[in-house]
PDB file of C-alpha atoms in Angstrom:
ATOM      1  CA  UNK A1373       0.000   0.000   0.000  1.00  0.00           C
ATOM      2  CA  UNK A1374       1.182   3.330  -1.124  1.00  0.00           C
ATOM      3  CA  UNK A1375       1.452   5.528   2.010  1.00  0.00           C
ATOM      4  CA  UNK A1376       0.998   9.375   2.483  1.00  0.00           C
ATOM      5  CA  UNK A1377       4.597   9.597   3.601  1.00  0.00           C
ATOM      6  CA  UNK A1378       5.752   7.845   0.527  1.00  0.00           C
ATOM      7  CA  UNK A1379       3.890  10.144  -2.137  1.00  0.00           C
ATOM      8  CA  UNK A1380       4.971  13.275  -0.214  1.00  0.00           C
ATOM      9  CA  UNK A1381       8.998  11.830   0.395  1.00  0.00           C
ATOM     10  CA  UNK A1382       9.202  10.546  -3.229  1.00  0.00           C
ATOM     11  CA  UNK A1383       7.586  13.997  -4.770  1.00  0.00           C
ATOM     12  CA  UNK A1384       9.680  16.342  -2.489  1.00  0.00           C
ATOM     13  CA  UNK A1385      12.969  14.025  -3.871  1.00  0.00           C
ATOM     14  CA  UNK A1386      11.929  14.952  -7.154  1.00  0.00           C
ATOM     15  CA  UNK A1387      11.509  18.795  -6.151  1.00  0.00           C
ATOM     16  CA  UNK A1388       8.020  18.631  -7.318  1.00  0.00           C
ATOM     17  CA  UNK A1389       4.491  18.876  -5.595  1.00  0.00           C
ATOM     18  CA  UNK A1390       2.505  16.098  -5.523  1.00  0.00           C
ATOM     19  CA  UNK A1391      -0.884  16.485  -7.772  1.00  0.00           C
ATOM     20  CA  UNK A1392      -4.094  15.244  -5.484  1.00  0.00           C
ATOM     21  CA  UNK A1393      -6.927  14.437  -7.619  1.00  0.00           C
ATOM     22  CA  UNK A1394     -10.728  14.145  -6.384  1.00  0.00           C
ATOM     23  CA  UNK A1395     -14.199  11.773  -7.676  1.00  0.00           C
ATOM     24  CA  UNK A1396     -17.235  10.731  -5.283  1.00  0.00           C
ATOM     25  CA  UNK A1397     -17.858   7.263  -5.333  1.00  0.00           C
ATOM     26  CA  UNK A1398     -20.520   6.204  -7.726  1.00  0.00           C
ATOM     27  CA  UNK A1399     -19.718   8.833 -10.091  1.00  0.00           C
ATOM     28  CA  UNK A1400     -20.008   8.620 -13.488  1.00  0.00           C
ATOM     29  CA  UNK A1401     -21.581   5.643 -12.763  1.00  0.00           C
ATOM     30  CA  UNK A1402     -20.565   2.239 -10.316  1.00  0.00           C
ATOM     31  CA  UNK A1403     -17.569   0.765 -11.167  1.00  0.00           C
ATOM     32  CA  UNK A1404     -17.137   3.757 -13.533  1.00  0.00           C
ATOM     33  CA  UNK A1405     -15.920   5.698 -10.405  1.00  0.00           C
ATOM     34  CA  UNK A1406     -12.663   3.262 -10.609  1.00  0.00           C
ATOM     35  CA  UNK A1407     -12.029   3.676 -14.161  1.00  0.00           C
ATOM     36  CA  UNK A1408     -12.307   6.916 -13.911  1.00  0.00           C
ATOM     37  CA  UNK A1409     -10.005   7.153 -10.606  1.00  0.00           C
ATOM     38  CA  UNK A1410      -7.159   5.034 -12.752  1.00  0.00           C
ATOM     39  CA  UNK A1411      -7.389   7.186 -15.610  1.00  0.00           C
ATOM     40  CA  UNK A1412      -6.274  10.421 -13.108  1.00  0.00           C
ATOM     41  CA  UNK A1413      -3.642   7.971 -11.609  1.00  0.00           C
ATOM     42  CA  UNK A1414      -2.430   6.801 -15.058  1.00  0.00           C
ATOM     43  CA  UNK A1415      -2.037  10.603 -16.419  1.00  0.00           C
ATOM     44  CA  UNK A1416       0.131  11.251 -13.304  1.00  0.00           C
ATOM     45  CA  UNK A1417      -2.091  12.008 -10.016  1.00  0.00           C
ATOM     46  CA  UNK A1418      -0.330  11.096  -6.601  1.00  0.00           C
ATOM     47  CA  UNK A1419      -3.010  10.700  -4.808  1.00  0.00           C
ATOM     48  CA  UNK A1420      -6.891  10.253  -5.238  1.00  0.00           C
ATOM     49  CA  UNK A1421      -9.831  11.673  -2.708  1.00  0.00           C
ATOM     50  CA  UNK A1422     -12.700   9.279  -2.722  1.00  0.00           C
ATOM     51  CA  UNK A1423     -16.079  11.419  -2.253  1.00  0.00           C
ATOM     52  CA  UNK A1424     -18.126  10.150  -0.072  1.00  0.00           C
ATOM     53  CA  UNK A1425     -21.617  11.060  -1.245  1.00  0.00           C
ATOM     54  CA  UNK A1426     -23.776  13.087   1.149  1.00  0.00           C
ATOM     55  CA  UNK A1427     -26.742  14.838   0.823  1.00  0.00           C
ATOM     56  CA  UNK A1428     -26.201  17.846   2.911  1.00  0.00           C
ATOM     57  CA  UNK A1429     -22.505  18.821   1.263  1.00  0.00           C
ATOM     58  CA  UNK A1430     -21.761  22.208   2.923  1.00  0.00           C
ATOM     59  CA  UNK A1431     -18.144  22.799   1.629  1.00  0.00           C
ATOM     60  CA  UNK A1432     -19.397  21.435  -2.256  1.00  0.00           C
ATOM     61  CA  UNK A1433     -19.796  23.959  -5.368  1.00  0.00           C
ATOM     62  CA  UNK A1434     -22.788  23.329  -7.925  1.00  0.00           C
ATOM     63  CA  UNK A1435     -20.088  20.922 -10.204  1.00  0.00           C
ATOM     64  CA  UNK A1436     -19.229  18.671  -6.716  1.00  0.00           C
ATOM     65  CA  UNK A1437     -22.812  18.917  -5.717  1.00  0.00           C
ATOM     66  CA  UNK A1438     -24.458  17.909  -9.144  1.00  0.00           C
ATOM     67  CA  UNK A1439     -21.661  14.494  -9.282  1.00  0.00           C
ATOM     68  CA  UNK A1440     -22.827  13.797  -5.816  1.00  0.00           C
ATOM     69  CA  UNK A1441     -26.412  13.884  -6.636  1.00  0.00           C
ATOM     70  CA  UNK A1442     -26.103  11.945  -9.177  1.00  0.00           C
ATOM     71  CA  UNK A1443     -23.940   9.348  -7.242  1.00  0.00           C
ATOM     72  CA  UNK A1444     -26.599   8.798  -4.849  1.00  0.00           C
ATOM     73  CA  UNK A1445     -29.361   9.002  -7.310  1.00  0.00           C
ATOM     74  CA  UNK A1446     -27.150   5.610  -8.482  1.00  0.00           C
ATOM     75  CA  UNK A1447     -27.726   4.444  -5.331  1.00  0.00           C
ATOM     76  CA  UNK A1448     -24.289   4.445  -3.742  1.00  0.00           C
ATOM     77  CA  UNK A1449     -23.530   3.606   0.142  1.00  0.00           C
ATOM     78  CA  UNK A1450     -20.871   3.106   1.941  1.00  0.00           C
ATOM     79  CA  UNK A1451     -20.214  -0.239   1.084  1.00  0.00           C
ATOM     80  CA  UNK A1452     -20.202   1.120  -2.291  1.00  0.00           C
ATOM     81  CA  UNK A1453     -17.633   3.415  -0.990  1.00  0.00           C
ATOM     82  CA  UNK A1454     -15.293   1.022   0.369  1.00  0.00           C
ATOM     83  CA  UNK A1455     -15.168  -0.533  -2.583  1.00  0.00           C
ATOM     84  CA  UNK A1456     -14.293   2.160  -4.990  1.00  0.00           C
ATOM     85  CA  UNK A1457     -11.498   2.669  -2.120  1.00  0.00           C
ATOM     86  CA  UNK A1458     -10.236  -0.633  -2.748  1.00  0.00           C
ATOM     87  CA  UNK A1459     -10.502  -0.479  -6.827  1.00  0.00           C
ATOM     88  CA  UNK A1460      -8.635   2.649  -6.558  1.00  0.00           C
ATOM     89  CA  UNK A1461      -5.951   2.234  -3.935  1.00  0.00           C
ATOM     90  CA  UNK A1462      -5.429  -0.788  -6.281  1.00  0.00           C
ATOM     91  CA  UNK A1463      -3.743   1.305  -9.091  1.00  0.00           C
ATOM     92  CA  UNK A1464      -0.826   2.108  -6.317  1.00  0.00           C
ATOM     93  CA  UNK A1465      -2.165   5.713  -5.684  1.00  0.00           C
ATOM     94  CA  UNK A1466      -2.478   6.899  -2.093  1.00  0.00           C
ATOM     95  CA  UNK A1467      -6.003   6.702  -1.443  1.00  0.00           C
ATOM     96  CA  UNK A1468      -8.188   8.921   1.085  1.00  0.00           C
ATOM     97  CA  UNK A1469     -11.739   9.196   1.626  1.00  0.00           C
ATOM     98  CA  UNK A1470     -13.382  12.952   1.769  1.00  0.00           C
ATOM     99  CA  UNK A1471     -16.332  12.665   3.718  1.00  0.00           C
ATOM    100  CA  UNK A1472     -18.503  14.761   6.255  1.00  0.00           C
ATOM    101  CA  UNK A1473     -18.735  13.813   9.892  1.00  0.00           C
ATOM    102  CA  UNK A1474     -22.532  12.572   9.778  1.00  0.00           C
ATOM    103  CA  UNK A1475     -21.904   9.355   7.511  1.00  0.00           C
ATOM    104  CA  UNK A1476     -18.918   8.319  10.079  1.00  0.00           C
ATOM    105  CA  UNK A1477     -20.605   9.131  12.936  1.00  0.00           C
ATOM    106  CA  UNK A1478     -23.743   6.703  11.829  1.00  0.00           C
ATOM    107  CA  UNK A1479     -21.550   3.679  10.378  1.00  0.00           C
ATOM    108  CA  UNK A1480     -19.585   4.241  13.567  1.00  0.00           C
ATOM    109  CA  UNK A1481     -16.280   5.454  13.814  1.00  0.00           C
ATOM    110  CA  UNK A1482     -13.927   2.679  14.870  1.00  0.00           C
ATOM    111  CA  UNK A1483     -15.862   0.480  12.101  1.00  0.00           C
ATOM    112  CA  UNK A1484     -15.432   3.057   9.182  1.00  0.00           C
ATOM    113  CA  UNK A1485     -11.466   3.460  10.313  1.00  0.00           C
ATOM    114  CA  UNK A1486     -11.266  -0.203  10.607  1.00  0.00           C
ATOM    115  CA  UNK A1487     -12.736  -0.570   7.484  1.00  0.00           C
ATOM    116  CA  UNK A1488     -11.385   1.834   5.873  1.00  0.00           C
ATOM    117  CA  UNK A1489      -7.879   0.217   6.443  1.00  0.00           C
ATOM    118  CA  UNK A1490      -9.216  -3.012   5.387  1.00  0.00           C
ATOM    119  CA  UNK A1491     -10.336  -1.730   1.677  1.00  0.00           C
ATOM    120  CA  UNK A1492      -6.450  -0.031   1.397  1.00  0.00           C
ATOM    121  CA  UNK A1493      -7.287   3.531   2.361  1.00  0.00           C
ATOM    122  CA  UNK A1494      -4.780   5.265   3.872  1.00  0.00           C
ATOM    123  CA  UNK A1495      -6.920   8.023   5.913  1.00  0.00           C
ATOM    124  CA  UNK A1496      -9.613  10.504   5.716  1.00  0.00           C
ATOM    125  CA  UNK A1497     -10.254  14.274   4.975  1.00  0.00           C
ATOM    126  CA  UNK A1498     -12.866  15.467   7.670  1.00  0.00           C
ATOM    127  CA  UNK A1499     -13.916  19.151   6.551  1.00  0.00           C
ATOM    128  CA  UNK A1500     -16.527  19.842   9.202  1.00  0.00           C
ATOM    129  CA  UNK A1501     -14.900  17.585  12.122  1.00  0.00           C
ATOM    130  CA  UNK A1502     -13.603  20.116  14.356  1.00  0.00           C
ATOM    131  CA  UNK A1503     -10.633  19.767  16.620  1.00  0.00           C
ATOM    132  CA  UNK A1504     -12.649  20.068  19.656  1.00  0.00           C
ATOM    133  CA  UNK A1505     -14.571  17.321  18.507  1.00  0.00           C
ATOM    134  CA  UNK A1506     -11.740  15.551  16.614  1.00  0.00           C
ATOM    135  CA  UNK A1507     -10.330  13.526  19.446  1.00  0.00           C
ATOM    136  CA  UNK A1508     -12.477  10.245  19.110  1.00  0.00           C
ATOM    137  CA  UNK A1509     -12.520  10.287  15.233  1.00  0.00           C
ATOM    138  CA  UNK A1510      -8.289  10.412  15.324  1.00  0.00           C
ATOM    139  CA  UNK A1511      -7.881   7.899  17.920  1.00  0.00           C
ATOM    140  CA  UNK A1512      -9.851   5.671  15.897  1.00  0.00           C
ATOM    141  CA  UNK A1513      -7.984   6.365  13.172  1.00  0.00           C
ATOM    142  CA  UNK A1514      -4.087   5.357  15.269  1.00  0.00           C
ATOM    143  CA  UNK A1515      -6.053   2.266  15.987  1.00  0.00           C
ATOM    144  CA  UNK A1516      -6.516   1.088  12.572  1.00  0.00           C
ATOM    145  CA  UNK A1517      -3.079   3.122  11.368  1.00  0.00           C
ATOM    146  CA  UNK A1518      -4.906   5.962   8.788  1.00  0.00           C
ATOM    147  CA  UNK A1519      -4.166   9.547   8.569  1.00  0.00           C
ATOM    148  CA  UNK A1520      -6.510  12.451   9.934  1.00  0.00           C
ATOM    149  CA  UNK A1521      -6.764  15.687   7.708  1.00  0.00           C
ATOM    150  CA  UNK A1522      -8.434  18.677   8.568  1.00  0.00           C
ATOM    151  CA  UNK A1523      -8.608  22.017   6.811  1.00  0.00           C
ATOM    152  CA  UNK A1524      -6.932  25.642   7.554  1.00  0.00           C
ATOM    153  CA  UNK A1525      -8.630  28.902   5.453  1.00  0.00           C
ATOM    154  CA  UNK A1526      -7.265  31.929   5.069  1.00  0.00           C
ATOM    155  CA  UNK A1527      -9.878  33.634   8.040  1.00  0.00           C
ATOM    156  CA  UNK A1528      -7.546  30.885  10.188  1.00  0.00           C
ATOM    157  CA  UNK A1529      -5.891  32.480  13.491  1.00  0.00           C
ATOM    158  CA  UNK A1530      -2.388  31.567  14.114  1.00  0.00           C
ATOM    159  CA  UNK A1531      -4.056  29.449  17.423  1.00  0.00           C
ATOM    160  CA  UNK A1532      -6.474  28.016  14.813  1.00  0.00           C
ATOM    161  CA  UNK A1533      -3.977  26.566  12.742  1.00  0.00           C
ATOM    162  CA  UNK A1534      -2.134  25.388  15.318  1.00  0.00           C
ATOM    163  CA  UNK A1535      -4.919  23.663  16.640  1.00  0.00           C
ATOM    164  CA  UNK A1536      -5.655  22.425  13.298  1.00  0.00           C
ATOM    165  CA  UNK A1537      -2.687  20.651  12.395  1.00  0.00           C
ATOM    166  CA  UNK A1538      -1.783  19.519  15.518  1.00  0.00           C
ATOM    167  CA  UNK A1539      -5.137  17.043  14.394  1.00  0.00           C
ATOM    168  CA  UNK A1540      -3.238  16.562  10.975  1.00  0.00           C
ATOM    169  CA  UNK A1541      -0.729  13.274  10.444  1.00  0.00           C
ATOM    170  CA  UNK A1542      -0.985  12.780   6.459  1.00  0.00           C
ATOM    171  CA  UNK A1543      -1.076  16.091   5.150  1.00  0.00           C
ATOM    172  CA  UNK A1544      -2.885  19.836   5.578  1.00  0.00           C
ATOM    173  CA  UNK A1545      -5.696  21.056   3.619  1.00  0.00           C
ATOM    174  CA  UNK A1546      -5.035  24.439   3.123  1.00  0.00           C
ATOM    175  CA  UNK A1547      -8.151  26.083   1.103  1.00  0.00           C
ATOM    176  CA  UNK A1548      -7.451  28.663  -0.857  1.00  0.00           C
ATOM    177  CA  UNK A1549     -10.169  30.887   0.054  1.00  0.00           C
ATOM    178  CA  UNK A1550     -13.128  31.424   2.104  1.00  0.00           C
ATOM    179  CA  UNK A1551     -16.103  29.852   0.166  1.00  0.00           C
ATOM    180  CA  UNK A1552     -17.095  26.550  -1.674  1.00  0.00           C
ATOM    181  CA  UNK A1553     -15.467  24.115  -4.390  1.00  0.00           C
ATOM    182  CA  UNK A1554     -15.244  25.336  -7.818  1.00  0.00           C
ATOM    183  CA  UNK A1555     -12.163  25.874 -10.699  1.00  0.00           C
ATOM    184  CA  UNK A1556     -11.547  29.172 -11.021  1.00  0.00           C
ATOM    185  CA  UNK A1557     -10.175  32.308 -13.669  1.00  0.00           C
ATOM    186  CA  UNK A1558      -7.033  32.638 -10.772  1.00  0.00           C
ATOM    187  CA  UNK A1559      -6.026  30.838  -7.391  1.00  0.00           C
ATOM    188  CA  UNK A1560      -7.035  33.060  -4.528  1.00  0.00           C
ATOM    189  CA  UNK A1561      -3.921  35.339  -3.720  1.00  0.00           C
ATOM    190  CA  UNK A1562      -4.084  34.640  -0.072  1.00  0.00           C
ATOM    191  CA  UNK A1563      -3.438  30.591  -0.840  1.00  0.00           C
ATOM    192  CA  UNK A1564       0.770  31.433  -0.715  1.00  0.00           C
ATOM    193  CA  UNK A1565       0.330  33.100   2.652  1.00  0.00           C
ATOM    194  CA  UNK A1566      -2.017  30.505   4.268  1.00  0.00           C
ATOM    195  CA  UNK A1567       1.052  27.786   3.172  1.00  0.00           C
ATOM    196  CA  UNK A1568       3.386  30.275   4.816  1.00  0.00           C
ATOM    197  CA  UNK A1569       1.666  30.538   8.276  1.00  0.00           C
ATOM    198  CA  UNK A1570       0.448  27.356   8.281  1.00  0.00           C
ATOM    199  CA  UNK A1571       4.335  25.186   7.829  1.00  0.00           C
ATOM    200  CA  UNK A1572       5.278  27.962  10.868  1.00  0.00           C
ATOM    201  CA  UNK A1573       3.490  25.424  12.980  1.00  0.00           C
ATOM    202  CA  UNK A1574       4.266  21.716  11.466  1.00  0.00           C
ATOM    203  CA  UNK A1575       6.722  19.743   9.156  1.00  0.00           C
ATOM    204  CA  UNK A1576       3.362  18.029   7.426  1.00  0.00           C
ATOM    205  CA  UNK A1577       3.423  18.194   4.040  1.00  0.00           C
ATOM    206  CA  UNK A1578       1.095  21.480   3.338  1.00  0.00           C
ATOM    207  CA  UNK A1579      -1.920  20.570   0.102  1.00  0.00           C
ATOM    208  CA  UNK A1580      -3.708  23.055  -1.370  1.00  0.00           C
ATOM    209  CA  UNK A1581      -7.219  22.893  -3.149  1.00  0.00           C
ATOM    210  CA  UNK A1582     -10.297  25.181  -3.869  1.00  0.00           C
ATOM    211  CA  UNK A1583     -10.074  26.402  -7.122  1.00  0.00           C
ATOM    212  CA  UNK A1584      -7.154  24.949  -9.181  1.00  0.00           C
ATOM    213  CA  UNK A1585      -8.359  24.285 -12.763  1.00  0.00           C
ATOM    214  CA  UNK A1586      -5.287  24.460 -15.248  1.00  0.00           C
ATOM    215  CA  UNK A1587      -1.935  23.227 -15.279  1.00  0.00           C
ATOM    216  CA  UNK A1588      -0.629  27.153 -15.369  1.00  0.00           C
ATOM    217  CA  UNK A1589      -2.559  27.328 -12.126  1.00  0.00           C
ATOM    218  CA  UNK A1590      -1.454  23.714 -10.966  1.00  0.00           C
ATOM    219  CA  UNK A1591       1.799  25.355 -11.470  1.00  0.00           C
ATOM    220  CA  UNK A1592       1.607  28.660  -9.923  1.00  0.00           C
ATOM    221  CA  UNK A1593       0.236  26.335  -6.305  1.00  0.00           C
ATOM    222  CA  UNK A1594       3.448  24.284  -6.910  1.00  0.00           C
ATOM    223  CA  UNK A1595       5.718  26.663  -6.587  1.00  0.00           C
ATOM    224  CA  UNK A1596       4.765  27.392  -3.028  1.00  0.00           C
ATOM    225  CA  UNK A1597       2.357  24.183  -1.460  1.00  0.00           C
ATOM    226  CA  UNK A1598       4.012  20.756  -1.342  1.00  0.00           C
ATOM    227  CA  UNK A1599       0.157  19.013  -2.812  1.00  0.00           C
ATOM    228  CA  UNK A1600      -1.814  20.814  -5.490  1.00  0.00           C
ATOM    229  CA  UNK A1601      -5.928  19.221  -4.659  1.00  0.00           C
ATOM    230  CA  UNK A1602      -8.172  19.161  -7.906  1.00  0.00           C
ATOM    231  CA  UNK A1603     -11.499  18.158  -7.847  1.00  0.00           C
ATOM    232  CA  UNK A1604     -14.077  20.364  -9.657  1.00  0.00           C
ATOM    233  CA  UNK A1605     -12.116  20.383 -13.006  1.00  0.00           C
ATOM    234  CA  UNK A1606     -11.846  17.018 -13.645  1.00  0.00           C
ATOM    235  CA  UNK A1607     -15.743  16.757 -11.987  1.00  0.00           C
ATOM    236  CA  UNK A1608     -16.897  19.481 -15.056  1.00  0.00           C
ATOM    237  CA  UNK A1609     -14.830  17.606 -17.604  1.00  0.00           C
ATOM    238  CA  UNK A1610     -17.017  14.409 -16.981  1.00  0.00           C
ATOM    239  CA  UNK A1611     -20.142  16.054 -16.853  1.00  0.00           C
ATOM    240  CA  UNK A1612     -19.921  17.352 -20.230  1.00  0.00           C
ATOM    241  CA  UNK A1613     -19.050  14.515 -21.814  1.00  0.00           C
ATOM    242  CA  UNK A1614     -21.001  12.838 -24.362  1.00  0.00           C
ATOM    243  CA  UNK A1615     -20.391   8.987 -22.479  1.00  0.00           C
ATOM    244  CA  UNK A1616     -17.636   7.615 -19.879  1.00  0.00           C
ATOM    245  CA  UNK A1617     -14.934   6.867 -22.037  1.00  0.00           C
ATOM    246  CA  UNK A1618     -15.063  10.377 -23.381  1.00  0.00           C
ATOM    247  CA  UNK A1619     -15.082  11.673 -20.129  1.00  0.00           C
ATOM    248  CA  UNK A1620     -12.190   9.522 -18.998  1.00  0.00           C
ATOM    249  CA  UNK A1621     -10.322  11.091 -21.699  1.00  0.00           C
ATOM    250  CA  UNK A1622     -10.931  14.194 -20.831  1.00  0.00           C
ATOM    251  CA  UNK A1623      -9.500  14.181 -17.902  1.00  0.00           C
ATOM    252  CA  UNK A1624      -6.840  12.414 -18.821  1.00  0.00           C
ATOM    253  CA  UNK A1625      -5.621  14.744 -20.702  1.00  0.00           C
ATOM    254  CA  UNK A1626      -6.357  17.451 -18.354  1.00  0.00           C
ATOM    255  CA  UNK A1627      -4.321  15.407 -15.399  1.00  0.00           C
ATOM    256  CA  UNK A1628      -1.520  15.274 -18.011  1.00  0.00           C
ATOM    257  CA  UNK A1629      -1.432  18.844 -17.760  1.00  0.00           C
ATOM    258  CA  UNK A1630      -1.821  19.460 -14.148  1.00  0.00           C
ATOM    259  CA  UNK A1631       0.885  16.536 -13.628  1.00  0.00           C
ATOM    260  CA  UNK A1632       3.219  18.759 -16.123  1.00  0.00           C
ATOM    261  CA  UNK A1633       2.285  21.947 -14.034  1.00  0.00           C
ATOM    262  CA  UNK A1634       3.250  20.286 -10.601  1.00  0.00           C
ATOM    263  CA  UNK A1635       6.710  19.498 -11.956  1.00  0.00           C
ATOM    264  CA  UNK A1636       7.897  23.189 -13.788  1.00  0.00           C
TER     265      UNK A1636
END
């Protein structure tokens, strides 16, 4: 299993950022989710975010939000989500699962980390977990030996990040800005900063997502954030394709970029 630590080591050795890619489960369809996962690892992404499909996505833009809907509309659970974990971590890419508290919280936490493990996942992003409320959700998590990520934002005080990444053992999500998932015309200025303040207070490798949709942009986060996170890009790129091969193409090609972008 390819670990966290490995993807970040190997990419820092290469004086590159690592490129993060990011699909719900279940979307385009079952087992197209997989396909669709290897085609991202294939055109050079590090590491993949699994979505797990919720109905009440607070963090998700329209393009997120419309894949998710469409996921569960196919009728995807967690089992389904496990699964697509274990397809994908499969391919050799470090493989996380993005989810919201609720759905752990219900399946049970020591299950879903157990679990987790089990199907080859190698941690979770949390983006409404709190670190006041963190504490039972990360020791479940050293029990079955996957990594906790939370998110910093730019509003973050110095004691909020430290609090925040003192959660953090696989990475930090920085966002770029204050507001929901969606590619952008530019990367939110303050992004650079939030790196800066934020590696003040760890050695954890320091991602950052929200708005990265090109490989110029891809390469502009590089040059400052040791993980560059993509998600609604390659999400848009499937919806407006004619069928799932074309889509997998798509972003294919796209990835390509981004992976060329990560390494100037």
């Amino acid at each position: 299993m390819t670990t966290l630590q490995t993807v970040f080591a190997k990419a820092k050795a290469d004086n590159r950022a690592a490129l993060v890619g990011y699909l719900p489960a279940g979307f385009p369809s079952k087992g197209g989710d997989v396909a669709a996962a290897a085609a991202l690892v294939e055109a050079g992404c590090d590491v993949i975010e699994i979505g797990l499909p919720y109905s009440d996505p607070l963090m998700d833009g329209p393009t997120i939000q419309d894949a998710v809907h469409r996921s569960l509309v196919n009728g995807t659970r967690i089992a389904d989500v496990l699964r697509t974990v274990e397809g994908v971590a499969a391919t050799g890419a470090a493989t996380l699962v993005m989810t919201y508290w609720n759905p752990i919280d219900k399946y049970g936490a020591e299950r879903f980390a157990r679990d987790l493990a089990d199907a080859g996942g190698v941690g979770t992003i949390t983006p409404d977990l709190t670190p006041e409320e963190s504490e039972p959700w990360r020791a479940a998590s050293a029990s079955a030996g996957i990594d906790t990520v939370f998110l910093v934002a730019p509003s973050s005080t110095e004691q909020r990040i430290k609090a925040v990444v003192d959660c953090c053992t696989g990475f930090v999500y920085a966002a770029s800005l204050m507001g929901v998932t969606g590619a952008r015309e530019s990367v939110n200025v303050a992004a650079e900063g939030l790196v800066e303040r934020t590696r003040a207070h760890t050695d954890l490798p320091v991602c950052v997502g929200l708005g990265v949709g090109t490989g110029a942009q891809a390469a502009e986060v590089a040059a400052y954030a040791d993980g560059v996170i993509v998600g609604s890009a390659f999400i848009r790129r499937i919806l407006d394709a004619s069928d799932e091969a074309e889509g997998r193409a798509s972003i294919a090609t796209l990835a390509r970029d981004m992976a060329s972008g990560v390494r100037r």
